[in-house]
Coordinates of C-alpha atoms in Angstrom, one line a residue:
M9 CA 195.7 96.7 -2.6
F10 CA 192.9 94.5 -2.3
D11 CA 192.3 91.3 -1.5
I12 CA 191.8 88.3 -4.1
K13 CA 189.9 86.9 -2.1
W14 CA 186.8 89.5 -1.0
I15 CA 186.7 90.6 -4.7
R16 CA 186.5 86.9 -6.1
E17 CA 183.1 86.6 -3.2
N18 CA 181.9 90.5 -4.0
P19 CA 182.9 91.1 -8.2
D20 CA 179.5 93.1 -8.1
A21 CA 181.1 95.7 -4.8
F22 CA 184.7 95.3 -6.7
D23 CA 182.6 96.8 -10.4
A24 CA 180.2 99.2 -8.8
G25 CA 183.0 100.6 -6.5
L26 CA 185.1 101.4 -9.7
K27 CA 182.3 102.6 -11.3
K28 CA 182.1 104.9 -9.0
R29 CA 185.9 105.7 -9.8
G30 CA 185.0 106.3 -13.3
L31 CA 187.2 103.3 -14.7
E32 CA 186.4 100.2 -16.4
S33 CA 184.8 96.9 -13.9
A34 CA 188.1 94.7 -13.7
A35 CA 186.7 92.2 -11.3
G36 CA 186.8 89.3 -14.1
K37 CA 190.1 89.7 -15.4
L38 CA 191.1 89.6 -11.9
I39 CA 189.4 86.5 -11.5
E40 CA 190.4 84.9 -14.2
I41 CA 194.4 85.8 -13.5
D42 CA 194.0 84.5 -10.4
E43 CA 192.2 81.1 -10.9
A44 CA 195.1 80.1 -13.6
R45 CA 198.0 81.3 -11.0
R46 CA 195.3 79.3 -7.7
S47 CA 195.1 76.1 -10.9
H48 CA 199.1 75.8 -12.2
L49 CA 199.2 76.6 -7.5
T50 CA 197.1 72.6 -8.0
A51 CA 198.9 71.3 -10.3
L52 CA 202.3 72.6 -8.3
Q53 CA 201.8 70.9 -5.2
D54 CA 200.4 67.4 -7.0
A55 CA 203.3 68.0 -8.4
Q56 CA 205.5 68.0 -5.7
S57 CA 203.4 65.1 -3.2
R58 CA 204.6 62.9 -6.1
R59 CA 208.1 63.3 -6.3
N60 CA 207.8 63.2 -2.8
A61 CA 205.6 59.8 -2.6
A62 CA 208.2 58.6 -5.6
S63 CA 211.3 59.2 -3.8
K64 CA 209.7 57.1 -0.2
E65 CA 209.1 54.4 -3.0
I66 CA 212.9 54.3 -4.4
G67 CA 214.2 53.4 -1.0
K68 CA 211.7 50.7 -1.2
A69 CA 212.2 49.8 -4.2
M70 CA 216.1 49.3 -3.2
A71 CA 215.9 47.3 -0.2
A72 CA 214.1 45.0 -2.2
K73 CA 216.4 44.8 -4.5
D74 CA 214.0 45.9 -7.0
Q75 CA 216.9 47.6 -9.7
A76 CA 215.3 48.5 -12.4
A77 CA 211.8 50.0 -10.1
A78 CA 214.0 52.0 -8.4
D79 CA 215.6 53.2 -12.3
K80 CA 212.3 54.3 -13.2
L81 CA 211.5 55.8 -10.0
K82 CA 213.9 57.9 -10.2
A83 CA 213.7 59.1 -13.4
E84 CA 210.5 60.0 -12.9
V85 CA 211.5 62.6 -9.7
A86 CA 214.7 63.8 -11.8
D87 CA 212.2 64.9 -14.1
L88 CA 208.9 65.6 -11.8
K89 CA 212.2 68.2 -10.2
E90 CA 212.5 69.5 -13.5
R91 CA 208.4 70.6 -13.9
I92 CA 208.6 71.7 -10.5
Q93 CA 211.7 74.2 -10.6
T94 CA 209.9 75.4 -14.0
G95 CA 206.9 75.9 -12.1
E96 CA 208.0 77.5 -9.2
E97 CA 209.3 79.8 -11.5
K98 CA 206.0 80.5 -13.2
A99 CA 203.5 80.8 -10.4
R100 CA 206.2 83.8 -9.6
E101 CA 205.3 85.3 -12.9
L102 CA 201.0 84.2 -12.3
E103 CA 201.7 86.0 -8.8
M104 CA 203.7 89.7 -10.5
Q105 CA 200.5 89.6 -13.3
L106 CA 197.7 89.8 -10.3
N107 CA 200.4 92.0 -8.4
E108 CA 200.7 94.4 -10.8
V109 CA 197.5 94.4 -11.9
L110 CA 196.1 95.4 -8.2
S111 CA 198.7 97.0 -7.6
A112 CA 197.1 99.9 -10.4
I113 CA 193.7 100.0 -9.3
P114 CA 192.8 102.7 -7.4
N115 CA 191.0 102.5 -3.3
L116 CA 187.3 101.7 -4.1
P117 CA 184.9 104.5 -2.5
L118 CA 183.2 105.6 0.9
D119 CA 179.5 104.7 -0.1
D120 CA 178.9 108.6 1.5
V121 CA 181.6 110.0 -0.5
P122 CA 179.2 111.7 -3.4
L123 CA 179.2 110.5 -7.1
G124 CA 181.0 113.1 -9.5
A125 CA 183.7 113.2 -12.3
D126 CA 186.1 116.9 -10.6
E127 CA 186.4 119.3 -7.1
N128 CA 182.8 120.7 -9.7
D129 CA 181.4 117.4 -8.3
N130 CA 182.9 118.5 -4.2
V131 CA 180.2 119.0 -1.3
E132 CA 180.7 121.5 1.2
V133 CA 181.0 120.0 4.9
R134 CA 181.0 123.2 6.3
R135 CA 182.1 126.3 5.9
W136 CA 184.7 128.8 8.9
G137 CA 185.2 132.3 9.8
E138 CA 184.1 135.3 6.9
P139 CA 186.4 136.6 4.7
P140 CA 187.7 140.1 5.0
K141 CA 186.8 143.2 4.0
F142 CA 189.2 146.0 2.2
D143 CA 188.6 149.0 2.0
F144 CA 191.1 149.1 -0.9
E145 CA 192.2 146.5 -3.9
P146 CA 194.0 143.1 -1.9
K147 CA 196.8 141.6 -4.0
Q148 CA 197.7 138.3 -4.2
H149 CA 200.4 136.7 -2.0
F150 CA 203.9 137.3 -4.4
E151 CA 202.5 140.7 -5.4
V152 CA 202.7 140.9 -1.5
G153 CA 205.8 139.6 -1.2
E154 CA 207.4 141.3 -3.2
S155 CA 206.3 144.1 -2.7
L156 CA 208.1 143.9 0.6
G157 CA 211.0 143.0 0.3
L158 CA 211.6 139.4 1.4
M159 CA 210.3 136.7 -1.1
D160 CA 211.9 136.5 -4.0
F161 CA 211.7 134.7 -7.7
E162 CA 214.5 135.8 -9.3
T163 CA 216.4 134.7 -7.5
A164 CA 214.6 131.5 -6.8
A165 CA 214.4 130.8 -11.0
K166 CA 219.1 131.3 -11.3
I167 CA 219.1 129.4 -8.4
S168 CA 217.2 126.7 -9.6
G169 CA 214.2 127.1 -12.4
A170 CA 210.7 127.8 -12.5
R171 CA 208.7 127.2 -9.1
F172 CA 211.1 127.4 -7.0
V173 CA 211.6 130.8 -4.3
V174 CA 213.7 132.4 -1.6
L175 CA 213.0 134.1 1.0
K176 CA 214.0 135.9 3.9
G177 CA 214.2 138.5 6.4
A178 CA 211.0 138.2 8.4
L179 CA 209.2 136.1 5.6
S180 CA 212.1 133.8 6.1
R181 CA 211.3 133.7 10.1
L182 CA 207.3 134.1 9.3
E183 CA 207.8 129.9 7.8
R184 CA 210.1 128.4 10.4
A185 CA 207.5 130.5 12.7
I186 CA 203.9 128.9 11.2
A187 CA 205.6 125.4 11.4
S188 CA 206.9 125.8 15.2
F189 CA 203.1 126.6 15.8
M190 CA 201.1 124.0 14.0
I191 CA 203.4 120.9 15.4
D192 CA 203.4 122.7 19.1
L193 CA 200.0 122.9 18.6
H194 CA 199.7 119.3 17.6
T195 CA 201.9 117.4 20.0
G196 CA 201.1 119.6 23.0
E197 CA 197.1 119.7 22.2
N198 CA 195.5 117.2 19.1
G199 CA 196.9 114.6 20.9
Y200 CA 200.1 113.7 18.5
T201 CA 203.9 112.6 18.7
E202 CA 206.5 114.1 16.4
Y203 CA 208.8 112.8 14.6
N204 CA 211.6 114.0 11.8
P205 CA 211.6 111.4 9.3
P206 CA 214.0 110.6 6.7
L207 CA 213.6 112.7 3.1
L208 CA 214.9 109.6 1.1
V209 CA 212.8 106.2 0.4
K210 CA 213.6 103.2 -0.8
D211 CA 211.3 102.1 -4.1
A212 CA 209.1 99.7 -1.1
A213 CA 208.5 102.0 1.1
A214 CA 206.9 105.2 -2.4
Y215 CA 205.4 101.9 -2.9
G216 CA 203.8 101.5 0.1
T217 CA 201.7 104.8 0.1
G218 CA 200.6 104.5 -3.2
N219 CA 202.8 107.0 -4.6
L220 CA 204.3 103.5 -7.2
P221 CA 204.2 102.8 -9.2
K222 CA 201.7 104.3 -11.0
F223 CA 203.1 108.0 -9.9
A224 CA 206.7 107.5 -10.2
E225 CA 207.1 110.5 -13.0
D226 CA 205.5 113.0 -10.1
L227 CA 208.1 112.2 -8.4
F228 CA 211.8 112.8 -7.9
R229 CA 214.9 110.5 -7.6
T230 CA 218.2 110.3 -6.9
T231 CA 220.5 108.5 -9.1
E232 CA 221.5 105.9 -6.1
G233 CA 217.9 104.7 -6.5
F234 CA 216.3 106.6 -3.7
W235 CA 213.3 108.8 -3.7
L236 CA 212.8 112.2 -2.2
I237 CA 209.9 112.1 -0.8
P238 CA 206.2 113.8 -1.6
T239 CA 204.8 114.3 1.8
A240 CA 206.0 112.7 4.7
E241 CA 203.2 110.8 5.0
V242 CA 205.8 108.5 2.9
S243 CA 207.8 108.6 5.8
L244 CA 205.4 107.9 8.2
T245 CA 203.4 106.2 7.2
N246 CA 206.0 103.1 6.7
M247 CA 207.1 103.3 10.1
V248 CA 205.2 100.7 10.8
R249 CA 205.3 98.8 7.1
D250 CA 206.3 94.8 7.6
E251 CA 205.2 94.9 11.7
I252 CA 202.7 93.2 13.9
I253 CA 201.4 96.0 15.8
P254 CA 199.6 95.6 19.9
A255 CA 197.1 96.7 20.1
D256 CA 197.2 99.3 22.3
Q257 CA 199.5 100.8 21.5
L258 CA 196.9 101.4 18.4
P259 CA 196.3 104.5 17.9
M260 CA 199.6 105.6 16.4
R261 CA 199.2 109.1 16.1
C262 CA 201.5 110.9 13.9
T263 CA 203.1 114.3 13.4
A264 CA 206.8 115.6 11.1
W265 CA 207.7 119.2 9.8
T266 CA 210.0 118.5 6.4
P267 CA 210.7 119.1 3.4
C268 CA 208.3 117.8 0.3
F269 CA 209.1 117.4 -2.7
R270 CA 207.6 116.4 -6.5
S271 CA 207.8 117.2 -9.8
E272 CA 204.3 119.1 -10.1
A273 CA 204.0 116.7 -13.8
G274 CA 200.8 117.4 -15.6
S275 CA 200.6 121.0 -13.7
A276 CA 202.2 123.2 -16.8
G277 CA 200.5 127.0 -17.3
R278 CA 198.9 125.8 -13.0
D279 CA 200.1 128.3 -10.3
T280 CA 202.8 129.9 -12.2
R281 CA 203.3 132.4 -10.5
G282 CA 203.7 132.3 -6.2
M283 CA 204.3 129.3 -4.0
I284 CA 201.1 127.8 -4.3
R285 CA 202.8 125.1 -6.5
Q286 CA 206.2 125.1 -6.2
H287 CA 208.6 121.9 -6.3
Q288 CA 210.4 122.1 -3.5
F289 CA 207.8 123.2 0.1
S290 CA 207.4 122.6 3.7
K291 CA 203.9 120.8 5.7
V292 CA 203.3 119.9 8.1
E293 CA 202.1 116.1 8.4
L294 CA 200.2 114.4 10.2
V295 CA 199.5 110.0 9.5
S296 CA 197.4 108.1 12.2
I297 CA 197.3 104.6 12.5
T298 CA 194.0 102.9 13.6
T299 CA 192.5 99.7 14.4
P300 CA 189.5 99.4 11.2
E301 CA 186.7 100.1 13.9
T302 CA 187.9 103.4 15.0
S303 CA 189.0 104.5 11.6
L304 CA 186.1 106.3 10.3
D305 CA 185.9 109.0 13.7
E306 CA 190.1 109.7 13.9
H307 CA 189.1 110.8 10.3
E308 CA 186.9 113.7 11.8
R309 CA 189.1 113.9 14.4
M310 CA 191.7 114.7 12.4
T311 CA 190.3 117.1 10.2
A312 CA 189.2 118.6 12.5
S313 CA 193.0 119.0 13.7
A314 CA 194.5 120.6 10.6
E315 CA 190.6 123.3 10.9
K316 CA 192.1 123.7 14.4
V317 CA 195.0 125.4 12.7
L318 CA 193.5 128.1 11.2
Q319 CA 190.8 128.7 13.4
R320 CA 193.7 129.9 16.1
L321 CA 195.4 131.6 13.1
E322 CA 192.0 133.4 12.0
L323 CA 192.1 132.6 8.8
P324 CA 189.1 132.1 7.0
Y325 CA 188.4 128.4 5.4
R326 CA 185.9 126.1 3.8
T327 CA 185.5 122.1 4.5
M328 CA 185.0 120.6 1.2
L329 CA 183.8 116.2 1.1
L330 CA 186.4 115.2 -2.4
C331 CA 183.6 113.4 -5.2
S332 CA 184.8 110.0 -6.2
G333 CA 186.5 111.6 -8.9
D334 CA 188.7 113.7 -7.1
M335 CA 189.8 111.4 -4.8
G336 CA 193.4 110.4 -4.2
F337 CA 194.6 106.7 -5.2
A338 CA 194.6 105.5 -2.0
S339 CA 191.7 107.1 0.1
R340 CA 188.7 106.0 0.7
K341 CA 187.4 109.3 1.2
T342 CA 188.5 112.5 1.7
Y343 CA 188.4 115.9 2.7
D344 CA 189.5 119.4 1.7
I345 CA 189.9 122.5 3.6
E346 CA 190.5 125.3 2.5
V347 CA 191.6 128.5 3.0
W348 CA 190.2 131.2 2.0
L349 CA 192.7 133.7 -0.6
P350 CA 191.6 137.4 -1.1
G351 CA 193.7 137.6 -3.4
Q352 CA 192.2 136.1 -6.1
N353 CA 188.9 136.5 -4.9
A354 CA 188.4 131.9 -4.3
Y355 CA 188.7 129.6 -2.0
R356 CA 192.2 127.6 -2.6
E357 CA 193.1 123.9 -0.6
I358 CA 195.3 123.8 2.3
S359 CA 194.7 120.7 3.5
S360 CA 193.5 117.3 2.4
C361 CA 192.9 114.9 4.8
S362 CA 191.9 111.1 3.8
V363 CA 191.2 107.5 5.8
C364 CA 192.7 104.8 3.4
G365 CA 191.4 101.6 5.3
D366 CA 193.3 99.0 4.7
F367 CA 195.2 100.3 1.2
Q368 CA 198.4 101.1 2.1
A369 CA 198.6 98.6 4.7
R370 CA 197.8 95.5 2.5
R371 CA 201.5 97.0 -0.2
M372 CA 202.9 97.4 3.9
N373 CA 202.0 94.1 5.1
A374 CA 201.2 96.5 8.8
R375 CA 199.0 94.3 10.8
Y376 CA 197.2 94.7 14.3
R377 CA 197.4 91.5 16.7
A378 CA 193.7 92.5 17.6
G379 CA 193.9 89.0 19.8
D380 CA 195.9 85.9 20.6
K381 CA 195.4 84.6 16.9
D382 CA 194.2 86.8 15.0
V383 CA 196.1 89.3 13.7
R384 CA 194.2 92.0 11.3
F385 CA 195.6 94.7 9.4
V386 CA 195.3 97.6 10.3
H387 CA 193.9 101.2 9.2
T388 CA 195.4 104.0 8.0
L389 CA 194.9 108.0 7.3
N390 CA 196.8 111.2 6.9
G391 CA 196.8 115.0 6.1
S392 CA 197.8 117.7 5.5
G393 CA 197.9 120.2 9.1
L394 CA 198.6 122.6 6.7
A395 CA 200.8 123.4 4.2
V396 CA 203.7 125.3 5.6
G397 CA 203.4 127.6 2.8
R398 CA 200.1 127.6 1.5
T399 CA 199.6 128.8 4.7
M400 CA 202.1 131.9 4.4
V401 CA 200.5 132.5 1.8
A402 CA 196.6 133.2 3.4
I403 CA 198.7 135.2 5.9
L404 CA 199.9 137.3 2.9
E405 CA 196.8 138.2 1.2
N406 CA 194.1 137.9 4.7
F407 CA 196.8 140.0 7.7
Q408 CA 197.7 142.8 4.3
Q409 CA 197.5 147.1 5.2
A410 CA 197.1 149.0 2.6
D411 CA 201.1 150.5 3.3
G412 CA 202.2 147.0 1.9
T413 CA 202.7 145.6 5.3
V414 CA 201.3 142.7 7.0
I415 CA 199.7 142.1 10.8
V416 CA 201.1 138.9 11.8
P417 CA 198.7 136.7 13.6
K418 CA 198.5 136.7 17.4
E419 CA 199.3 133.3 17.1
L420 CA 202.7 134.0 15.7
R421 CA 203.6 136.7 17.3
P422 CA 205.8 134.9 20.1
Y423 CA 207.3 132.8 17.6
M424 CA 208.5 136.1 16.0
G425 CA 209.9 137.2 19.1
G426 CA 207.1 139.6 19.5
M427 CA 206.6 141.5 15.7
E428 CA 203.1 142.8 15.2
R429 CA 203.7 144.3 11.7
I430 CA 205.8 143.1 8.6
E431 CA 207.7 145.8 7.4
P432 CA 209.5 146.3 4.2
A433 CA 213.3 145.2 4.3
A434 CA 215.1 148.1 5.2

């Protein structure tokens, strides 16, 4: 969401940001709608002022026993009352029209975001670790998991359909181990506080983070009107909705391990096998609430926190700065962390860390008190720290052995009861 006053004062900068996104100019249309709204509000205020004045004049006319003047004023007040009621309804309609247009416009990229159309224009920032070398043809994760007898897509399809999986035994425990390790790392070393938030949210919460109204088809909705969260970002970020936070409580750093639910609309034919793209998956989310002055440094810090997970697990990765055409709706700047998958012979996204400026804060009315009379919008950030299922995918592919077993990364062994190797199910 944007400040319409800023758009009026900076129409060229606003349109330049949209152009960088590959979108058409919109400042002119928005200013036209806003001018109509402001002109109407001025007329409405004039009518209210005249009604108040006429009401006082009625008393004076009655005191002067001028019944004709009093009756004329009463008729004027009645007419003004009706006009004001109609005008207030139109004012609400004009406000809704402006907000409807504003709410569908994505955030503007920061100046250092590279110009581009899609993922092919993203820029590599750094990489860590060397991809492992095998003396056999590495398998994809689903081949490894199915060979172990611990990953079952057929049973999941029988229960729920495509894009679901049943894990059992050591792989089920591995998923829990990965998530527990991540949460312990983020709370113990990276300064995040763990939360266990709701998985079902109201319209206002999904609107606040930018998932509604534009991306409703990507979400699952219950018959009672709740939305299943696509990521804990929605729940965690909305904890500050309609709040004014003391400045000394910032930054807020939050983390949560939750199931996530996505319809994967528009993903037909992509990653149809395996666990890369599922309707239900678990993820450890990172969310920060900061002041405007610290949000960019916090973005680098959050990305480093996510990268640390892969470093501890000894999983090779690269960090990409997304171009303007590949960023998410609410983001001003995004780093994607891509882990190496030997079975695919490719790097695949495992985390996306974004700084959103005050875009979400305006939608949520989330503010902080910078001074006695100085209340400003907070800045929000979010990132995966990491996607748990995709981390399992990376472990299965990078630590697979020629005999079909999988070595358990050293950091996870305490969470696996000391298990060093995942063997085929008996």
